[in-house]
Amino acid sequence: MADMAEEVRALKREKNAVVLAHYYAPEEAQAAADFVGDSFYLAKAAVQTDADTIVFCGVHFMGESAKILNPSRRVLMPDLAADCAMAHMAAEEQIEKLRAEIKDLAVVCYINSTAKIKSLSDVCVTSSNAVKIVRALPEKNILFIPDQNLGGFVAKQVPEKNFYYSGGYCPVHAVLLAEDVLGEKRAHPAARVLTHPECTESVRAVSDYIGSTAEIIAYAEKSGAEEFIVCTEPGVLYELRARCPGKKFYPAAPECLDMKRNTLAGIRECLLRGCGEIVMDEAEMKGAERPLRRMLELAE
Ligand code: 13P
Ligand code: SF4
């Protein structure tokens, strides 16, 4: 592994490439990355880089968003089959129907979505900027797609607006039950419960803090508590343990197997051979660019 990590470092220099990794990627990918972060941070890193090649260790919509926001770069993924199931959970017909029926409506699209779904939306959001962006929109009515759990979390904090949902969810976070979390709390009574907003309302209700992966990590680092139950994909434990030596973390949610497709061998392979390239047609990119750029503007 040490040899392969060295080979990846040499290939990055040779190809003028950067590696971006989400906190859910395997530890070996996070260790090899130049930028590690949540979806919002990585989208901004993709815009700002002047490297010729971006190797994106995440799921397909993340690679797509990087390509759309920085189209002159070559975007490679260690495994193009790494997909987010929730990204497909919004129906075009429902968006069109509600647009026709409801006046003063904004379609707000979680970045965990296909480029096609983004192109039907007014603005994209991530879990770390959704509340701020929805609050800033002039529209009173919000169709929040595809994640009904993140949408419900935002709705609680923006009570002045009406929310509609498409019924999508993250299969990784949605299987976590409040009973499981309460069981963990009984086993570790001093632990604080840190939860991603993709978890269900009943899990969020028994949590001490709700935030994106980056926000969960920042909270644990600042907190005076010593133990934490982590209600999000356990890949975050790598950064949590690095930033909070001595603190204890108990993972409660299952792994996202798609994120785990981003192996070090895959990174080496795509740098070496240029395989796993994100290729999109012009119209698809243009349609999704508008709501993504609006997200970047409104989040600042
Ligand atoms: P973040 O916005 O925290 O990066 O979450 C992305 C994601 O896919 C969560 O499942
Ligand atoms: Fe998609 Fe859920 Fe995996 Fe995040 S954890 S990439 S939302 S399937």
Coordinates of C-alpha atoms and ligand atoms in Angstrom, one line a residue:
M1 CA 0.0 0.0 0.0
A2 CA 2.9 2.4 0.9
D3 CA 4.4 1.7 -2.6
M4 CA 1.0 2.4 -4.3
A5 CA 0.5 5.6 -2.3
E6 CA 4.0 6.7 -3.5
E7 CA 3.1 5.8 -7.1
V8 CA -0.1 7.8 -6.8
R9 CA 1.8 10.9 -5.5
A10 CA 4.2 10.6 -8.5
L11 CA 1.4 10.2 -11.0
K12 CA -0.4 13.3 -9.6
R13 CA 2.7 15.3 -10.2
E14 CA 3.3 13.9 -13.6
K15 CA -0.3 14.4 -14.8
N16 CA -0.8 17.7 -13.0
A17 CA -3.8 16.1 -11.2
V18 CA -5.5 16.7 -7.9
V19 CA -7.5 14.1 -5.9
L20 CA -10.7 15.2 -4.2
A21 CA -12.3 12.8 -1.7
H22 CA -15.5 12.9 0.2
Y23 CA -15.5 12.0 3.9
Y24 CA -17.3 8.8 3.1
A25 CA -14.6 7.6 0.7
P26 CA -12.3 4.8 2.0
E27 CA -9.5 5.9 4.3
E28 CA -6.9 5.0 1.7
A29 CA -8.6 7.5 -0.7
Q30 CA -8.9 10.2 1.9
A31 CA -5.2 9.7 2.8
A32 CA -4.2 10.1 -0.9
A33 CA -6.4 13.2 -1.5
D34 CA -5.3 16.8 -1.8
F35 CA -8.8 18.0 -0.7
V36 CA -11.1 16.1 1.6
G37 CA -14.5 17.5 2.6
D38 CA -18.3 17.6 2.4
S39 CA -20.2 18.0 -0.9
F40 CA -20.2 21.8 -0.8
Y41 CA -16.4 22.1 0.0
L42 CA -15.6 19.7 -2.8
A43 CA -17.8 21.5 -5.3
K44 CA -15.9 24.7 -4.5
A45 CA -12.5 23.0 -4.7
A46 CA -13.5 21.7 -8.1
V47 CA -14.3 25.2 -9.3
Q48 CA -11.0 26.7 -8.0
T49 CA -8.5 24.1 -9.1
D50 CA -6.1 24.9 -11.9
A51 CA -4.9 21.3 -12.2
D52 CA -5.5 19.6 -15.6
T53 CA -7.2 16.6 -14.1
I54 CA -9.5 16.1 -11.2
V55 CA -9.8 12.6 -9.7
F56 CA -13.1 12.6 -7.8
C57 CA -13.4 10.0 -5.1
G58 CA -17.1 10.3 -4.4
V59 CA -20.3 9.2 -6.2
H60 CA -21.3 10.0 -9.8
F61 CA -23.3 13.2 -9.2
M62 CA -20.2 14.7 -7.5
G63 CA -18.0 14.0 -10.5
E64 CA -20.7 15.4 -12.8
S65 CA -21.0 18.6 -10.7
A66 CA -17.2 19.0 -10.9
K67 CA -17.3 18.7 -14.7
I68 CA -20.2 21.1 -15.0
L69 CA -18.6 23.7 -12.8
N70 CA -15.1 23.4 -14.4
P71 CA -15.7 22.0 -17.9
S72 CA -12.2 22.6 -19.2
R73 CA -10.7 20.0 -16.7
R74 CA -10.7 16.3 -17.2
V75 CA -12.7 14.7 -14.4
L76 CA -12.0 11.1 -13.7
M77 CA -13.6 8.7 -11.2
P78 CA -11.9 5.6 -9.8
D79 CA -15.1 3.7 -10.5
L80 CA -17.8 5.3 -12.7
A81 CA -20.3 2.8 -11.2
A82 CA -20.2 4.6 -7.8
D83 CA -23.7 6.0 -7.8
C84 CA -26.0 7.6 -5.2
A85 CA -29.4 5.8 -5.2
M86 CA -31.2 8.9 -4.0
A87 CA -29.9 11.0 -7.0
H88 CA -32.6 9.3 -9.1
M89 CA -35.5 9.7 -6.7
A90 CA -37.4 12.6 -8.2
A91 CA -39.9 12.4 -11.0
E92 CA -39.8 14.9 -13.9
E93 CA -43.6 14.7 -14.2
Q94 CA -44.1 15.7 -10.6
I95 CA -41.9 18.7 -11.0
E96 CA -43.8 19.9 -14.1
K97 CA -47.2 19.2 -12.5
L98 CA -46.4 21.2 -9.3
R99 CA -44.9 24.0 -11.3
A100 CA -48.2 24.3 -13.2
E101 CA -50.4 24.0 -10.1
I102 CA -48.6 26.1 -7.5
K103 CA -47.8 29.8 -7.9
D104 CA -44.8 31.3 -6.3
L105 CA -42.9 28.0 -6.3
A106 CA -39.1 27.4 -6.2
V107 CA -37.8 23.9 -7.1
V108 CA -34.9 23.3 -4.7
C109 CA -32.7 20.4 -5.7
Y110 CA -30.3 18.7 -3.3
I111 CA -26.9 18.3 -5.1
N112 CA -27.4 14.5 -4.7
S113 CA -29.3 14.4 -8.0
T114 CA -28.7 13.6 -11.6
A115 CA -27.8 16.5 -14.0
K116 CA -31.2 16.0 -15.7
I117 CA -33.1 16.6 -12.4
K118 CA -30.8 19.6 -11.6
S119 CA -31.7 21.1 -15.0
L120 CA -35.4 21.1 -14.0
S121 CA -34.7 23.0 -10.8
D122 CA -34.2 26.7 -9.8
V123 CA -31.3 26.2 -7.4
C124 CA -29.2 23.4 -5.9
V125 CA -28.3 23.1 -2.3
T126 CA -26.1 20.8 -0.2
S127 CA -26.7 19.7 3.4
S128 CA -24.4 22.5 4.7
N129 CA -26.1 25.4 2.8
A130 CA -29.7 24.3 2.3
V131 CA -31.2 26.4 5.2
K132 CA -29.4 29.6 4.2
I133 CA -30.3 29.3 0.6
V134 CA -34.0 28.3 1.1
R135 CA -34.4 31.3 3.5
A136 CA -32.9 33.6 0.9
L137 CA -35.2 32.6 -1.9
P138 CA -38.0 35.0 -2.7
E139 CA -40.6 32.3 -3.3
K140 CA -43.0 31.3 -0.5
N141 CA -43.5 27.7 -1.8
I142 CA -40.7 25.2 -2.0
L143 CA -40.6 21.9 -3.8
F144 CA -37.6 20.2 -2.2
I145 CA -36.2 17.3 -4.2
P146 CA -35.2 14.5 -3.9
D147 CA -34.5 14.1 -0.2
Q148 CA -37.6 14.4 2.0
N149 CA -35.5 14.1 5.2
L150 CA -33.2 17.0 4.4
G151 CA -36.2 18.8 3.2
G152 CA -38.0 18.2 6.5
F153 CA -35.0 19.4 8.4
V154 CA -34.9 22.6 6.4
A155 CA -38.7 23.1 6.7
K156 CA -38.4 23.1 10.5
Q157 CA -36.0 25.9 10.4
V158 CA -37.8 27.9 7.8
P159 CA -41.4 27.8 9.1
E160 CA -42.5 30.8 7.1
K161 CA -42.5 28.7 3.8
N162 CA -44.6 25.8 2.6
F163 CA -42.8 22.7 1.6
Y164 CA -43.6 19.9 -0.9
Y165 CA -41.5 16.8 -1.3
S166 CA -40.8 14.1 -3.9
G167 CA -40.5 11.3 -1.4
G168 CA -36.8 10.5 -2.0
Y169 CA -34.4 9.3 0.7
C170 CA -30.9 8.1 1.3
P171 CA -31.1 4.3 1.8
V172 CA -27.9 4.4 4.0
H173 CA -29.2 7.0 6.4
A174 CA -32.9 5.9 6.3
V175 CA -32.3 2.4 7.7
L176 CA -31.0 3.9 11.0
L177 CA -33.8 3.8 13.5
A178 CA -34.4 5.9 16.6
E179 CA -34.4 2.7 18.7
D180 CA -30.9 1.9 17.5
V181 CA -29.7 5.3 18.5
L182 CA -31.4 5.1 21.9
G183 CA -29.7 1.7 22.4
E184 CA -26.3 3.3 21.7
K185 CA -27.2 6.1 24.2
R186 CA -27.9 3.5 26.9
A187 CA -24.5 1.9 26.1
H188 CA -22.7 5.2 26.2
P189 CA -24.8 7.6 28.4
A190 CA -22.2 10.4 28.3
A191 CA -22.1 10.5 24.5
R192 CA -23.6 13.2 22.4
V193 CA -25.5 12.2 19.3
L194 CA -24.3 13.8 16.0
T195 CA -26.6 13.3 13.1
H196 CA -26.7 14.0 9.3
P197 CA -30.0 15.7 8.2
E198 CA -30.5 12.8 5.7
C199 CA -31.6 10.7 8.8
T200 CA -35.3 10.3 9.5
E201 CA -37.2 12.8 11.6
S202 CA -37.4 10.3 14.5
V203 CA -33.6 9.9 14.6
R204 CA -33.1 13.7 14.3
A205 CA -35.5 14.1 17.3
V206 CA -33.2 12.1 19.6
S207 CA -30.0 13.9 18.4
D208 CA -28.0 16.6 20.1
Y209 CA -26.6 18.1 16.9
I210 CA -27.7 17.9 13.2
G211 CA -25.4 19.0 10.4
S212 CA -23.5 18.1 7.3
T213 CA -20.4 15.8 7.5
A214 CA -18.1 18.8 7.7
E215 CA -20.4 20.5 10.4
I216 CA -20.4 17.2 12.4
I217 CA -16.6 17.1 12.4
A218 CA -16.3 20.8 13.4
Y219 CA -18.9 20.3 16.2
A220 CA -17.0 17.3 17.6
E221 CA -13.7 19.2 17.5
K222 CA -15.1 22.2 19.4
S223 CA -17.3 20.3 21.9
G224 CA -16.3 19.8 25.5
A225 CA -17.8 16.3 25.3
E226 CA -15.4 13.3 25.0
E227 CA -17.7 10.7 23.4
F228 CA -20.0 10.8 20.4
I229 CA -22.5 8.6 18.6
V230 CA -22.2 9.2 14.9
C231 CA -25.3 9.0 12.9
T232 CA -23.9 9.2 9.4
E233 CA -21.8 7.1 7.1
P234 CA -18.8 5.8 9.2
G235 CA -16.2 7.1 6.7
V236 CA -16.3 10.4 8.7
L237 CA -14.6 8.6 11.6
Y238 CA -11.2 8.8 9.8
E239 CA -11.3 12.6 10.0
L240 CA -13.0 12.7 13.4
R241 CA -10.2 10.6 14.9
A242 CA -7.5 12.6 13.2
R243 CA -8.9 15.9 14.4
C244 CA -10.0 14.8 17.9
P245 CA -7.3 12.5 19.3
G246 CA -8.5 11.1 22.6
K247 CA -12.2 11.5 21.9
K248 CA -14.3 8.4 21.4
F249 CA -16.7 7.9 18.4
Y250 CA -19.3 5.2 18.1
P251 CA -20.6 4.6 14.5
A252 CA -24.4 4.0 14.3
A253 CA -25.1 4.1 10.5
P254 CA -24.1 1.5 7.9
E255 CA -21.5 2.1 5.1
C256 CA -22.4 3.6 1.7
L257 CA -21.0 0.8 -0.5
D258 CA -20.9 3.1 -3.5
M259 CA -18.6 5.4 -1.8
K260 CA -16.4 2.5 -0.9
R261 CA -15.7 1.8 -4.6
N262 CA -13.1 4.6 -4.5
T263 CA -10.0 2.4 -3.8
L264 CA -6.4 3.5 -4.0
A265 CA -5.9 1.0 -6.8
G266 CA -8.8 2.7 -8.7
I267 CA -7.1 6.1 -8.2
R268 CA -3.8 4.7 -9.5
E269 CA -5.6 3.1 -12.5
C270 CA -7.4 6.2 -13.6
L271 CA -4.3 8.4 -13.2
L272 CA -2.2 5.9 -15.2
R273 CA -4.7 5.2 -18.0
G274 CA -7.1 8.1 -18.0
C275 CA -10.0 5.8 -17.5
G276 CA -13.3 6.6 -15.6
E277 CA -13.7 9.9 -17.4
I278 CA -17.0 11.9 -16.8
V279 CA -18.3 12.7 -20.3
M280 CA -21.4 14.8 -20.6
D281 CA -23.2 16.4 -23.6
E282 CA -23.2 20.2 -23.9
A283 CA -27.0 20.6 -23.3
E284 CA -27.0 18.4 -20.2
M285 CA -24.1 20.5 -18.7
K286 CA -25.7 23.8 -19.6
G287 CA -29.0 22.9 -18.0
A288 CA -27.5 21.8 -14.7
E289 CA -24.9 24.7 -14.6
R290 CA -27.5 27.4 -13.8
P291 CA -28.9 26.0 -10.5
L292 CA -25.4 24.9 -9.4
R293 CA -23.9 28.4 -10.0
R294 CA -26.9 30.0 -8.3
M295 CA -26.1 27.8 -5.3
L296 CA -22.5 29.1 -5.2
E297 CA -23.8 32.7 -5.4
L298 CA -26.5 32.3 -2.7
A299 CA -24.3 30.3 -0.3
E300 CA -21.6 33.0 -0.1
Ligands
13P1 P1 -22.5 16.2 2.8 O1 -23.3 17.3 2.3 O2 -22.4 16.2 4.3 O3 -21.3 16.0 2.1 O4 -23.4 14.8 2.6 C1 -23.4 14.2 1.3 C2 -24.0 12.9 1.3 O5 -24.0 12.2 0.3 C3 -24.6 12.5 2.5 O6 -25.1 11.2 2.3
SF4_2 FE1 -26.1 8.8 -1.7 FE2 -26.7 8.1 0.8 FE3 -24.4 7.2 -0.3 FE4 -24.8 9.8 0.4 S1 -24.7 8.0 1.8 S2 -23.9 9.1 -1.5 S3 -26.9 10.1 -0.1 S4 -26.5 6.7 -1.0

